[in-house]
Coordinates of N, CA, C and O in Angstrom, one line a residue:
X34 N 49.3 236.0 -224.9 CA 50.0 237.2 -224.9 C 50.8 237.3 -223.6 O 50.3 236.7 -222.6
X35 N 52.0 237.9 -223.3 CA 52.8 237.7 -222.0 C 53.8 239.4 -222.4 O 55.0 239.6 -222.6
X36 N 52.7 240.0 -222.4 CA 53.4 241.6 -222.2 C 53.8 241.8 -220.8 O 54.8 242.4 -220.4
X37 N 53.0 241.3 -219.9 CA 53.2 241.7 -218.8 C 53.8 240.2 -217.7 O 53.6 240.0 -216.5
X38 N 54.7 239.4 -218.7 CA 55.0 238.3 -217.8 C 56.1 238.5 -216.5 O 57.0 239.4 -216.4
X39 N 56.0 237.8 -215.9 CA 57.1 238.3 -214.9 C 57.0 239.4 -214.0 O 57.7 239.7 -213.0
X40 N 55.8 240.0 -214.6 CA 55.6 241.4 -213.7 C 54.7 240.8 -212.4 O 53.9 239.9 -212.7
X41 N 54.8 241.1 -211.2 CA 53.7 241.2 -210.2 C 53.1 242.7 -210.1 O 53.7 243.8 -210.0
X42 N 51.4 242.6 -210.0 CA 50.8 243.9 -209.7 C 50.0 243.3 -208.4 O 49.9 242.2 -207.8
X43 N 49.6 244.7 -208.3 CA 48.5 244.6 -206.7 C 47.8 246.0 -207.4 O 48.4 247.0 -207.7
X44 N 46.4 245.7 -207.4 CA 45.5 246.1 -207.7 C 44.4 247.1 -206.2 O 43.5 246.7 -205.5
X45 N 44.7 247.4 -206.2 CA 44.3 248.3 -204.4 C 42.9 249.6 -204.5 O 43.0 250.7 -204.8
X46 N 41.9 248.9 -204.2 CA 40.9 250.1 -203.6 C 39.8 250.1 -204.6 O 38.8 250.8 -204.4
X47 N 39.9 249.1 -205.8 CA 38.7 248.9 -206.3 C 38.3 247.8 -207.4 O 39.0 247.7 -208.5
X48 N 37.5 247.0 -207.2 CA 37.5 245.6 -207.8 C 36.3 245.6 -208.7 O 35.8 244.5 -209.1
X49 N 36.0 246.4 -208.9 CA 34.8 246.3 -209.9 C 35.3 247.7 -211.2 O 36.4 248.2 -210.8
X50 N 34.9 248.2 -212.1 CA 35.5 249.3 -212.4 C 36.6 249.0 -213.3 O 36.5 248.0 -214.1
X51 N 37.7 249.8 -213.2 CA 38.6 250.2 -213.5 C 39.5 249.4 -212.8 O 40.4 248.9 -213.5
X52 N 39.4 249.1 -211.7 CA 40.5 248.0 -211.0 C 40.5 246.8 -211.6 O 41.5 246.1 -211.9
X53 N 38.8 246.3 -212.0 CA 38.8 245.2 -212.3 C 39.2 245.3 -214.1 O 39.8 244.3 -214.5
X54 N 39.0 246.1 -214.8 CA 39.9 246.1 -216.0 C 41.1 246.3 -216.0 O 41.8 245.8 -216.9
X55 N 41.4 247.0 -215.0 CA 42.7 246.8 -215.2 C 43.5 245.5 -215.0 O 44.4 245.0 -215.8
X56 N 43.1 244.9 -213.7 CA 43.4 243.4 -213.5 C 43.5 242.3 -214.2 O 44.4 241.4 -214.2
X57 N 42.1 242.7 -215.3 CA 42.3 241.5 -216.7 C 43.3 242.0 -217.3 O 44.1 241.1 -217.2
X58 N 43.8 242.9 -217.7 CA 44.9 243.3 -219.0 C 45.7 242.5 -218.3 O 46.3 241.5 -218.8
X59 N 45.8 242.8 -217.0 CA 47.3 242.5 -216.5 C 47.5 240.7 -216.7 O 48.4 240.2 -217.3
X60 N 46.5 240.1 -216.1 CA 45.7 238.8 -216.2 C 46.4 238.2 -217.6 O 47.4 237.6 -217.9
X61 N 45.3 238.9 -218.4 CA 45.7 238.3 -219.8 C 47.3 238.7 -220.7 O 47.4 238.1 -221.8
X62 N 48.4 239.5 -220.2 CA 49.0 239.6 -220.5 C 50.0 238.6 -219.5 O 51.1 238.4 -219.9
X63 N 49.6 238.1 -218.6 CA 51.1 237.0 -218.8 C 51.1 237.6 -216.8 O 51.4 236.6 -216.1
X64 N 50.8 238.5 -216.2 CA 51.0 238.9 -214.9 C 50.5 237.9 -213.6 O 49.4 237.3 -213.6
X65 N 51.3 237.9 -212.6 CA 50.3 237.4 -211.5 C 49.7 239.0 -210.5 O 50.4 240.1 -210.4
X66 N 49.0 238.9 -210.1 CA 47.9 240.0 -209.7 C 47.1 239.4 -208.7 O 46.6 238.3 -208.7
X67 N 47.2 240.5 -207.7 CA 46.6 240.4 -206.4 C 46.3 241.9 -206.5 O 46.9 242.9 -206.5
X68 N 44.5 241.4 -206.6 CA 43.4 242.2 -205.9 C 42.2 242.7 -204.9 O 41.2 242.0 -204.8
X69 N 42.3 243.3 -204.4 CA 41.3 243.7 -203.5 C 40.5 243.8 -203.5 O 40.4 244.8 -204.3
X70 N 39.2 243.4 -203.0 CA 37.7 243.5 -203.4 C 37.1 243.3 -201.9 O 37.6 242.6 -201.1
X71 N 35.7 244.4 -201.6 CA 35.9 244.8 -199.9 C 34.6 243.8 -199.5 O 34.2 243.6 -198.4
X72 N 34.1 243.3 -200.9 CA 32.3 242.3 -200.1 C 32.9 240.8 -201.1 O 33.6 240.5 -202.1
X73 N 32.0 240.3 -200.3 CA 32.0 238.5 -200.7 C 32.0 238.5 -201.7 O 32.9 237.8 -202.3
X74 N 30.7 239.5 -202.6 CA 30.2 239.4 -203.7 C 31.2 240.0 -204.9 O 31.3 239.7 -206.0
X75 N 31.9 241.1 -204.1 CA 33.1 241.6 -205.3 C 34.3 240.3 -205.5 O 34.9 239.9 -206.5
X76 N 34.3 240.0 -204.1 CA 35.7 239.0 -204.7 C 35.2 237.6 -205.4 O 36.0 236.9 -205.9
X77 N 33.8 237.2 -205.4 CA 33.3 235.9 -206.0 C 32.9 236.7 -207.4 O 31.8 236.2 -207.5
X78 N 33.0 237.1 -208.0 CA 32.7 238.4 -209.0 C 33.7 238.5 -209.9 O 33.6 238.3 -211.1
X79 N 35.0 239.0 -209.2 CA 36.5 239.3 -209.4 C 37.3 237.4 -209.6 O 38.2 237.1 -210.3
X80 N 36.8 236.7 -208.9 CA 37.2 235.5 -209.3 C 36.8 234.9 -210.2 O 37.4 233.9 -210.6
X81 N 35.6 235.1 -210.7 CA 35.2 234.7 -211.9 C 35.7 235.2 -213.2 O 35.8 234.7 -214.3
X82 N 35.9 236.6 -212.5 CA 36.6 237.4 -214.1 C 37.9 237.0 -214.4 O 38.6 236.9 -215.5
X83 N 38.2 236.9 -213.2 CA 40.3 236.7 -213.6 C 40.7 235.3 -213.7 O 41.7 235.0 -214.3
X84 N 39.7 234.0 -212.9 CA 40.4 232.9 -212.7 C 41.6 232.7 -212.0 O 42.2 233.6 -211.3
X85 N 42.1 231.3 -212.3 CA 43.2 231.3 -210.9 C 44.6 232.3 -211.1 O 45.6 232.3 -210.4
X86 N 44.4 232.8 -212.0 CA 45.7 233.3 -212.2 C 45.8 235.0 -211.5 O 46.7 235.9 -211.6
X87 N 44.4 235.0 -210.8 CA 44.7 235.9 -210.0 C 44.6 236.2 -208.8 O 43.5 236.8 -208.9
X88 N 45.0 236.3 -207.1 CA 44.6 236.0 -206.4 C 43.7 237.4 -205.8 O 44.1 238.5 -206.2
X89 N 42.6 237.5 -204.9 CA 41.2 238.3 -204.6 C 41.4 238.0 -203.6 O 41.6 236.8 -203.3
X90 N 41.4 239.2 -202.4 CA 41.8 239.5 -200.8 C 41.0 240.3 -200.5 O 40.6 241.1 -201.3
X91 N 40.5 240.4 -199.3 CA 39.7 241.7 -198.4 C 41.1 242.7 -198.3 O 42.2 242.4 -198.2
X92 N 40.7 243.7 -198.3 CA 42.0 244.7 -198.4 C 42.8 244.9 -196.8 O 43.8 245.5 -196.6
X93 N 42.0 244.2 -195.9 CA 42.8 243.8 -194.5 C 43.6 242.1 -194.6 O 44.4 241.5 -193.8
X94 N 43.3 241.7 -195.7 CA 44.7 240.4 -196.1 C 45.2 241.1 -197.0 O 44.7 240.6 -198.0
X95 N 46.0 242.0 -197.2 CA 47.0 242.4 -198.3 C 48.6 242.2 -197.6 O 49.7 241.6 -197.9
X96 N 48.2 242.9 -196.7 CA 49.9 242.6 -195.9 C 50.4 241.5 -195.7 O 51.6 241.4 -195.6
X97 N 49.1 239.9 -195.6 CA 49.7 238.8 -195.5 C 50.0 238.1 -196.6 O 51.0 237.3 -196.7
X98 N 48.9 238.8 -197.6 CA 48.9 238.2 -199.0 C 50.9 238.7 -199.5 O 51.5 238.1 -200.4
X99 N 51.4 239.4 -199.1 CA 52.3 240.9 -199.5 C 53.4 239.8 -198.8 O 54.4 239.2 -199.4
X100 N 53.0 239.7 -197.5 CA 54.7 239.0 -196.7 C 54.5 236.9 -196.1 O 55.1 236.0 -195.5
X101 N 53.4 237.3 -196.9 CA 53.5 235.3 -196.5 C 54.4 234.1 -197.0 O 55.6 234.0 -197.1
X102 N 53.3 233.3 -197.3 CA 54.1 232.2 -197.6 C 54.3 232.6 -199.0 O 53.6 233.5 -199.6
X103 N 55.1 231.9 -199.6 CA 55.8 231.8 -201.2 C 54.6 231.6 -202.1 O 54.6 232.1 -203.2
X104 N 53.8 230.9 -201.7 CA 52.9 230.2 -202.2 C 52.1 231.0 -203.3 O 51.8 230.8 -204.5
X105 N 51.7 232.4 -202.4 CA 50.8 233.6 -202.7 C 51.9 234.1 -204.4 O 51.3 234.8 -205.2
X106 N 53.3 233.6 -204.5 CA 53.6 234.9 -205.7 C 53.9 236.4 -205.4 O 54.1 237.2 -206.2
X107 N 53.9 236.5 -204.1 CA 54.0 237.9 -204.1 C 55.3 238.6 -203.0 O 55.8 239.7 -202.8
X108 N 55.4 237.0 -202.4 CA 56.7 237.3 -201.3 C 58.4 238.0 -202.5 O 59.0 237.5 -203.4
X109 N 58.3 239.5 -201.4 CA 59.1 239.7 -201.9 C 59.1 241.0 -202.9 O 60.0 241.5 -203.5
X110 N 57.7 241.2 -202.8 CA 57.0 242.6 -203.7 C 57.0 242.5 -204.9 O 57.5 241.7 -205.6
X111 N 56.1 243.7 -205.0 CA 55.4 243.8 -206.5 C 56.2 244.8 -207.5 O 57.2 245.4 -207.0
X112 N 55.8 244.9 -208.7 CA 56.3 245.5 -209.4 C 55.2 246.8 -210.0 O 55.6 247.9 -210.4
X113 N 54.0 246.5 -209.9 CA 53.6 247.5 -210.4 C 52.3 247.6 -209.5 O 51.7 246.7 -209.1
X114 N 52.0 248.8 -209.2 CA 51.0 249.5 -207.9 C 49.9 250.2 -208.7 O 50.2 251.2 -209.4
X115 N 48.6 249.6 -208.7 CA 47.6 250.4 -209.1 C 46.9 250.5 -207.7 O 46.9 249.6 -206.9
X116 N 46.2 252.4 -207.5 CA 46.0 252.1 -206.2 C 44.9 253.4 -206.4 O 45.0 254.2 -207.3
X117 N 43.7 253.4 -205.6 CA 43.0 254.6 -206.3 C 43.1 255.8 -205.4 O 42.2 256.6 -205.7
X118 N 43.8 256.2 -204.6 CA 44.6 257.1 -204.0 C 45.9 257.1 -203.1 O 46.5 256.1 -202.7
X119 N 46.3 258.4 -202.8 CA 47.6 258.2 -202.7 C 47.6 258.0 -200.8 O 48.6 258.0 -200.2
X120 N 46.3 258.0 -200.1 CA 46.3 257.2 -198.7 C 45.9 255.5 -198.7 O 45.8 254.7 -197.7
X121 N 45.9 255.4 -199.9 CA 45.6 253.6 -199.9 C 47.3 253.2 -200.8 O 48.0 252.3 -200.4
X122 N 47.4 253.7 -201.4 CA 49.2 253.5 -201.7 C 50.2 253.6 -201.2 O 51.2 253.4 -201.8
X123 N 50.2 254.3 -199.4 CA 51.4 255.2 -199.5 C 51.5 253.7 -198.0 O 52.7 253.6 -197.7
X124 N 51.1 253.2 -197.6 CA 51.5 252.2 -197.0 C 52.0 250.8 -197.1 O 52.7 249.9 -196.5
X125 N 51.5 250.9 -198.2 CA 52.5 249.6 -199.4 C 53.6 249.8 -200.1 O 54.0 249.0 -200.9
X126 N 54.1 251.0 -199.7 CA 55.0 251.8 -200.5 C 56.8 250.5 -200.3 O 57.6 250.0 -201.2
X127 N 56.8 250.4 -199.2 CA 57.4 248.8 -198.6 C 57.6 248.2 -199.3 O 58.7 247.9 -199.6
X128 N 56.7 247.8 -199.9 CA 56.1 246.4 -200.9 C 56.9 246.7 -202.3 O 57.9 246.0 -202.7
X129 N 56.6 247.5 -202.6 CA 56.8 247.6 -204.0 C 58.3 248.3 -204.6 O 58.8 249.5 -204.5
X130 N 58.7 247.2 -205.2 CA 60.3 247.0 -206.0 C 60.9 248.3 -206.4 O 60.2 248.8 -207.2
X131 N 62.0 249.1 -206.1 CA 62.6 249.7 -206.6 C 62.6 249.1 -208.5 O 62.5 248.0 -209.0
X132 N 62.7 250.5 -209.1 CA 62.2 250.2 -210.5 C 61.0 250.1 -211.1 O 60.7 249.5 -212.2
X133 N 60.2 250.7 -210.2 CA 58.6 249.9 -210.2 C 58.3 251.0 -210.6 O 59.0 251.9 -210.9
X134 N 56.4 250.9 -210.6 CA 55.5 252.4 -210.4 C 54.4 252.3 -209.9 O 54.1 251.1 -209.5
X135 N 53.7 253.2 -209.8 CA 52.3 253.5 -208.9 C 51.8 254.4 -210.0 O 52.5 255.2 -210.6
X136 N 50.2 253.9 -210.2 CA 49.4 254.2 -211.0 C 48.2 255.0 -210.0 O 47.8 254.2 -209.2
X137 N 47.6 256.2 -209.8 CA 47.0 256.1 -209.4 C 45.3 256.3 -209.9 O 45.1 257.3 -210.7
X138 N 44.3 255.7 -209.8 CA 43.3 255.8 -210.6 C 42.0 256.4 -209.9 O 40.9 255.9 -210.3
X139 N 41.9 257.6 -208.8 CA 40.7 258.1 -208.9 C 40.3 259.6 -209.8 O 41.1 260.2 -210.5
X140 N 39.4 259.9 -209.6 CA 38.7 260.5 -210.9 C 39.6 261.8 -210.5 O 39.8 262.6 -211.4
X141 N 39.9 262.1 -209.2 CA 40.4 263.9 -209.0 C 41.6 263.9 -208.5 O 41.7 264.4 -207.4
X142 N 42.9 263.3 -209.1 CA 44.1 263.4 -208.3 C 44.4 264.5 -208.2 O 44.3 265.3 -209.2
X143 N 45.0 265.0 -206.9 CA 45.5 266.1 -207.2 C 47.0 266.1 -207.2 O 47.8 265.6 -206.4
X144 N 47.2 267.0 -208.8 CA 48.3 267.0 -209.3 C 49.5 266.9 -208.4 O 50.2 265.8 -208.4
X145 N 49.9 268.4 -207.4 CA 50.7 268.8 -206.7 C 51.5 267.0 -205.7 O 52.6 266.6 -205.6
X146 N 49.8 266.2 -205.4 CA 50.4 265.4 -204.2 C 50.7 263.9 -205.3 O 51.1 262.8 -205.0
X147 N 50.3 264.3 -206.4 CA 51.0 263.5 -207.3 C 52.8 263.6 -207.6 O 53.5 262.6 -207.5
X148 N 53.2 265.0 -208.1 CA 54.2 265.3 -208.1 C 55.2 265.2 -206.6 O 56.5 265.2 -206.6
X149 N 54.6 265.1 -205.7 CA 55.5 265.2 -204.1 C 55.7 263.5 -204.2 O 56.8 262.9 -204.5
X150 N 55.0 263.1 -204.1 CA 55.0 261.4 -204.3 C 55.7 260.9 -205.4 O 56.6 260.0 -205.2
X151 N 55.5 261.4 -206.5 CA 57.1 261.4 -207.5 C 58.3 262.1 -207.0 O 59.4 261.7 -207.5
X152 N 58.3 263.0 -206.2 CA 59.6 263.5 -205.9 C 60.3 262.6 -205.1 O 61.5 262.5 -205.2
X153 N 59.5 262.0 -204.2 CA 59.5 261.3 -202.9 C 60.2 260.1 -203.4 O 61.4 260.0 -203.0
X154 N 59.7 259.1 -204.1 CA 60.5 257.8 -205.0 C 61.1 257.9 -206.3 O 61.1 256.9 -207.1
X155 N 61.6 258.9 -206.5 CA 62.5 258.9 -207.6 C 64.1 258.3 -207.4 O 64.7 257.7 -208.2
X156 N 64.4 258.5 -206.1 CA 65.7 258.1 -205.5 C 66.1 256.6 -205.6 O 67.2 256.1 -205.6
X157 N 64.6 255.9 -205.6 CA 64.2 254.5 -206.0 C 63.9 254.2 -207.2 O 63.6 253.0 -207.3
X158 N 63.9 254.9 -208.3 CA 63.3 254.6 -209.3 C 62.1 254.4 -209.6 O 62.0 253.7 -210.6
X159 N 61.2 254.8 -209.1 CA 60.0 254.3 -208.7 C 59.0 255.5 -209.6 O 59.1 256.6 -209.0
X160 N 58.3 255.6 -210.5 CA 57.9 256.5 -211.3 C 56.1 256.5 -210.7 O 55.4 255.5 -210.5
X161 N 55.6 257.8 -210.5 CA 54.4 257.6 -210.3 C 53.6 259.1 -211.0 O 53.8 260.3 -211.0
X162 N 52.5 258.1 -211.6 CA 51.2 259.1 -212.5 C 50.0 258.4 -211.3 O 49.8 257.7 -210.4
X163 N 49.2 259.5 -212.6 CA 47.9 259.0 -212.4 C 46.8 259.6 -214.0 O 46.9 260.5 -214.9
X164 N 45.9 258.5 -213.6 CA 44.5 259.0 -214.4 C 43.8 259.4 -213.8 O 43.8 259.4 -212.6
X165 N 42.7 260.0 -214.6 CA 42.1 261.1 -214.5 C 40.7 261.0 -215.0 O 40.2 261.8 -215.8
X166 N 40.1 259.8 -214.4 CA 38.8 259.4 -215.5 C 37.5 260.3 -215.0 O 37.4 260.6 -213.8
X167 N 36.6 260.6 -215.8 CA 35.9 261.3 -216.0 C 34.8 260.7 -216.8 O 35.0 259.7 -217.4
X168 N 33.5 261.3 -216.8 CA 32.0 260.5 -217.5 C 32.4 258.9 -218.2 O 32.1 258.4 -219.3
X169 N 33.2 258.5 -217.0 CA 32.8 257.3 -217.3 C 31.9 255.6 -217.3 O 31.8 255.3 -216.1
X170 N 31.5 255.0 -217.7 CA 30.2 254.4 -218.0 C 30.2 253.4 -216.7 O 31.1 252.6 -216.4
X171 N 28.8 253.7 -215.9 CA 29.1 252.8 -214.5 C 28.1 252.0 -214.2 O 27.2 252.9 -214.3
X172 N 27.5 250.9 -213.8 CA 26.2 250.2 -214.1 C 25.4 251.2 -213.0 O 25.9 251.7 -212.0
X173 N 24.0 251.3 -213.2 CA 23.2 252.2 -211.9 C 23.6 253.3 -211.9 O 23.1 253.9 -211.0
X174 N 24.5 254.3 -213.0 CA 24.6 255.7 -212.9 C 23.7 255.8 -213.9 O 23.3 255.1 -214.8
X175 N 23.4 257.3 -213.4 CA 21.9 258.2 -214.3 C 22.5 258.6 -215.1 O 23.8 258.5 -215.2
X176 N 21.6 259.4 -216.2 CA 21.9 260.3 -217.2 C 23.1 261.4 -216.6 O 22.9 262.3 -215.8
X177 N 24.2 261.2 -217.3 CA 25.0 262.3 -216.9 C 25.2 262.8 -218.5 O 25.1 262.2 -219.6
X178 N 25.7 264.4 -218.2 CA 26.2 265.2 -219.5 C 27.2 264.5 -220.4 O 28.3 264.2 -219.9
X179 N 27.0 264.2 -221.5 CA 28.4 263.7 -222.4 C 29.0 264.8 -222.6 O 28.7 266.0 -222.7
X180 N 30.7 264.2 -222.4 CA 31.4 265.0 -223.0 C 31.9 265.2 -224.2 O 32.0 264.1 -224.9
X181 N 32.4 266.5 -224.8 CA 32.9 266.5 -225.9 C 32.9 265.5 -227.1 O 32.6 265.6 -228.3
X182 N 33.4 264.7 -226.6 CA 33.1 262.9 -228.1 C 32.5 262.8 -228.1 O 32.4 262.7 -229.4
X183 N 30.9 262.9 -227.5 CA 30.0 262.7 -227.7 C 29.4 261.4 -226.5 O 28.3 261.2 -226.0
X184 N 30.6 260.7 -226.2 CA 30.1 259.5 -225.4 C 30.4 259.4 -224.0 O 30.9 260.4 -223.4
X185 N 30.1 258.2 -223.4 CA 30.6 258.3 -221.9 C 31.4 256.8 -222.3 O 31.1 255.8 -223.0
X186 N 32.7 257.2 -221.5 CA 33.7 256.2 -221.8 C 33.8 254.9 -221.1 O 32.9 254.8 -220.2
X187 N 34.5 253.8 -221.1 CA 34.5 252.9 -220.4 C 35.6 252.1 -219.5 O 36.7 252.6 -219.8
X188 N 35.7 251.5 -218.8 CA 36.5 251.5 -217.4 C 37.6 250.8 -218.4 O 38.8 250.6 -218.0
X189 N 37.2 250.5 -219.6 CA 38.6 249.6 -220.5 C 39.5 250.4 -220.6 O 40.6 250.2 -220.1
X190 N 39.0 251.6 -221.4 CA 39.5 252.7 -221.3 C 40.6 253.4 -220.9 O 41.5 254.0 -221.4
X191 N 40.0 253.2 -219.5 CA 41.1 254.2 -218.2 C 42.1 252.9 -218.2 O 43.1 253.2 -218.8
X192 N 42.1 251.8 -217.9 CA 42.7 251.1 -217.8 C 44.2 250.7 -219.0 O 45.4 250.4 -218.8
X193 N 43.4 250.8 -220.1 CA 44.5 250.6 -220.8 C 45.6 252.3 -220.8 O 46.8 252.2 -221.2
X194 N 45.0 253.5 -220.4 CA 45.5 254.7 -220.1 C 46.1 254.2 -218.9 O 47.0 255.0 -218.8
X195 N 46.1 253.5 -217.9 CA 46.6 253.4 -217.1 C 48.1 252.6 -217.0 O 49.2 253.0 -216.7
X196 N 47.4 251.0 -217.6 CA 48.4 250.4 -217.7 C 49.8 251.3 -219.0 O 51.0 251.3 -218.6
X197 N 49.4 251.8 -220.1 CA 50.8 252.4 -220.6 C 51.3 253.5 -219.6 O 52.5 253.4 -219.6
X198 N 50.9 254.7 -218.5 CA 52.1 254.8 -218.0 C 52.9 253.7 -217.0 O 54.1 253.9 -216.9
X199 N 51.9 252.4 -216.2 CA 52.9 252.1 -215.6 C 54.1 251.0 -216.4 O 55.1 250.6 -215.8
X200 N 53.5 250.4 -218.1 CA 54.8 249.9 -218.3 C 54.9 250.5 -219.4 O 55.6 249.6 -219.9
X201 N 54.8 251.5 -220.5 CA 55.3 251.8 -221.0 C 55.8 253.6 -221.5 O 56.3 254.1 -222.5
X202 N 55.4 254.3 -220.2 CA 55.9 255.5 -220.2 C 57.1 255.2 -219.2 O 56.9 255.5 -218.0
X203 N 58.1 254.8 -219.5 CA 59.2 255.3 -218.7 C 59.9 256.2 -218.4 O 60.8 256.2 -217.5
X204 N 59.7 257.2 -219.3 CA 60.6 258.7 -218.7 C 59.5 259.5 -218.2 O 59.7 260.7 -218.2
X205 N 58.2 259.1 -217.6 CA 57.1 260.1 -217.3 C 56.8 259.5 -215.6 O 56.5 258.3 -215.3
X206 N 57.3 260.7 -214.8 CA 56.8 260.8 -213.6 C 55.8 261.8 -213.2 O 55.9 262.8 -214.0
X207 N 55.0 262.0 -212.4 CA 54.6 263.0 -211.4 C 53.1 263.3 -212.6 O 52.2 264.0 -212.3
X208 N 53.2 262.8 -213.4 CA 52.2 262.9 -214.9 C 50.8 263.0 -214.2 O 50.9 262.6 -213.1
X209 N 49.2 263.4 -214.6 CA 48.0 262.7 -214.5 C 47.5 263.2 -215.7 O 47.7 264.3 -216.3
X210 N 46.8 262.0 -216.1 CA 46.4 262.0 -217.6 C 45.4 262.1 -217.7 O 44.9 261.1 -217.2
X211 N 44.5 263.1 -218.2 CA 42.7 262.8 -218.1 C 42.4 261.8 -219.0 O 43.0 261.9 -220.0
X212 N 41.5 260.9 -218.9 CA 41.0 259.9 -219.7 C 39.1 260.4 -219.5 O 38.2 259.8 -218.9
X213 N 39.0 261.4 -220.0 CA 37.1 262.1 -219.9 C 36.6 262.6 -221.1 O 35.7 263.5 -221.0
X214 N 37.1 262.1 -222.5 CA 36.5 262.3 -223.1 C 36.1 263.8 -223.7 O 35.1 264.1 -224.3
X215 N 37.5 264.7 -223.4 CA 37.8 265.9 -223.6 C 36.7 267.0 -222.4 O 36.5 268.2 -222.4
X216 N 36.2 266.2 -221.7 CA 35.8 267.5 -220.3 C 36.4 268.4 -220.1 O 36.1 269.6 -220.3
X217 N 37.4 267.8 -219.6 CA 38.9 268.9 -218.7 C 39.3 269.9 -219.9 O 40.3 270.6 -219.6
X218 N 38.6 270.1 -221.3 CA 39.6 271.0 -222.5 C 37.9 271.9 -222.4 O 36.8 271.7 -222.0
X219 N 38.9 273.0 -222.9 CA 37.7 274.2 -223.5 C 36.9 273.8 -224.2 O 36.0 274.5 -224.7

């Protein structure tokens, strides 16, 4: 599959999770991908999941991985920014291509600094949401309340909620989408 060929992502602030699902879609659709993972054991972990087709950094080599040699795929910036808040995104902001977007993926964005950050790169084209994941399924979490469905959801989940806004909602900025399994509703 090569939905996502040609695209570069950077994957920022979490390698296990949601980062790491999201990384495979990207992976398996055709992407090169650079992610961050903060212990030995996440990036020997994350390299086994993605293979070479993805490259795995301490999140203090992103800038080199970002402006180095050619070699890395990424000289020259990315195209699409998954980042799990908007103080781990807002410094790569550099990086990342006019025409692009920023996804953001922790569980409580808040809206308002979602929308300023859309207001902020619209001049660039640059479209930014986020998700909004909630009771979702984590190895070593306890009994938590189900929501509404009945179930607790999975980091696939958020991910594929993630990846359509950053390539296929294009007229949706400033957006956060809950992915919780109807919590957030009456």
């Amino acid at each position: 599959m090569t939905k996502y060929a040609r695209r570069r992502a950077l994957v920022v602030g979490e390698a296990t999770g949601i980062g790491l699902a999201i990384a495979k879609r990207l992976v398996e659709g055709g992407a090169r991908v650079l992610l961050t993972a903060r212990t030995e054991e996440e990036r020997a972990h994350a390299v086994a999941e993605l293979g070479s087709a993805a490259r795995v950094v301490t999140p203090s080599a992103v800038e080199a991985a970002l402006t180095g040699e050619t070699a890395t795929g990424f000289r020259g910036g990315v195209d699409l920014l998954f980042a799990d808040a908007i103080p781990t995104a807002h410094p790569l902001l550099p990086h990342l291509r006019d025409g692009g977007a920023i996804v953001l993926t922790a569980p409580t964005p808040c809206p308002d600094a979602v929308r300023a950050l859309a207001a902020e790169l619209a001049s660039r084209g640059i479209r930014v949401n986020a998700v909004a994941p909630g009771c979702i399924e984590a190895p070593g979490s306890g009994a938590v309340p189900l929501p509404p469905l009945g179930r607790l959801g999975a980091a696939e989940e958020v991910a594929r909620a993630a990846l359509f806004l950053a390539t296929e909602a294009t007229f949706t900025t400033g957006a956060r989408l809950p992915v919780d399994g109807g919590l957030g509703r009456p």
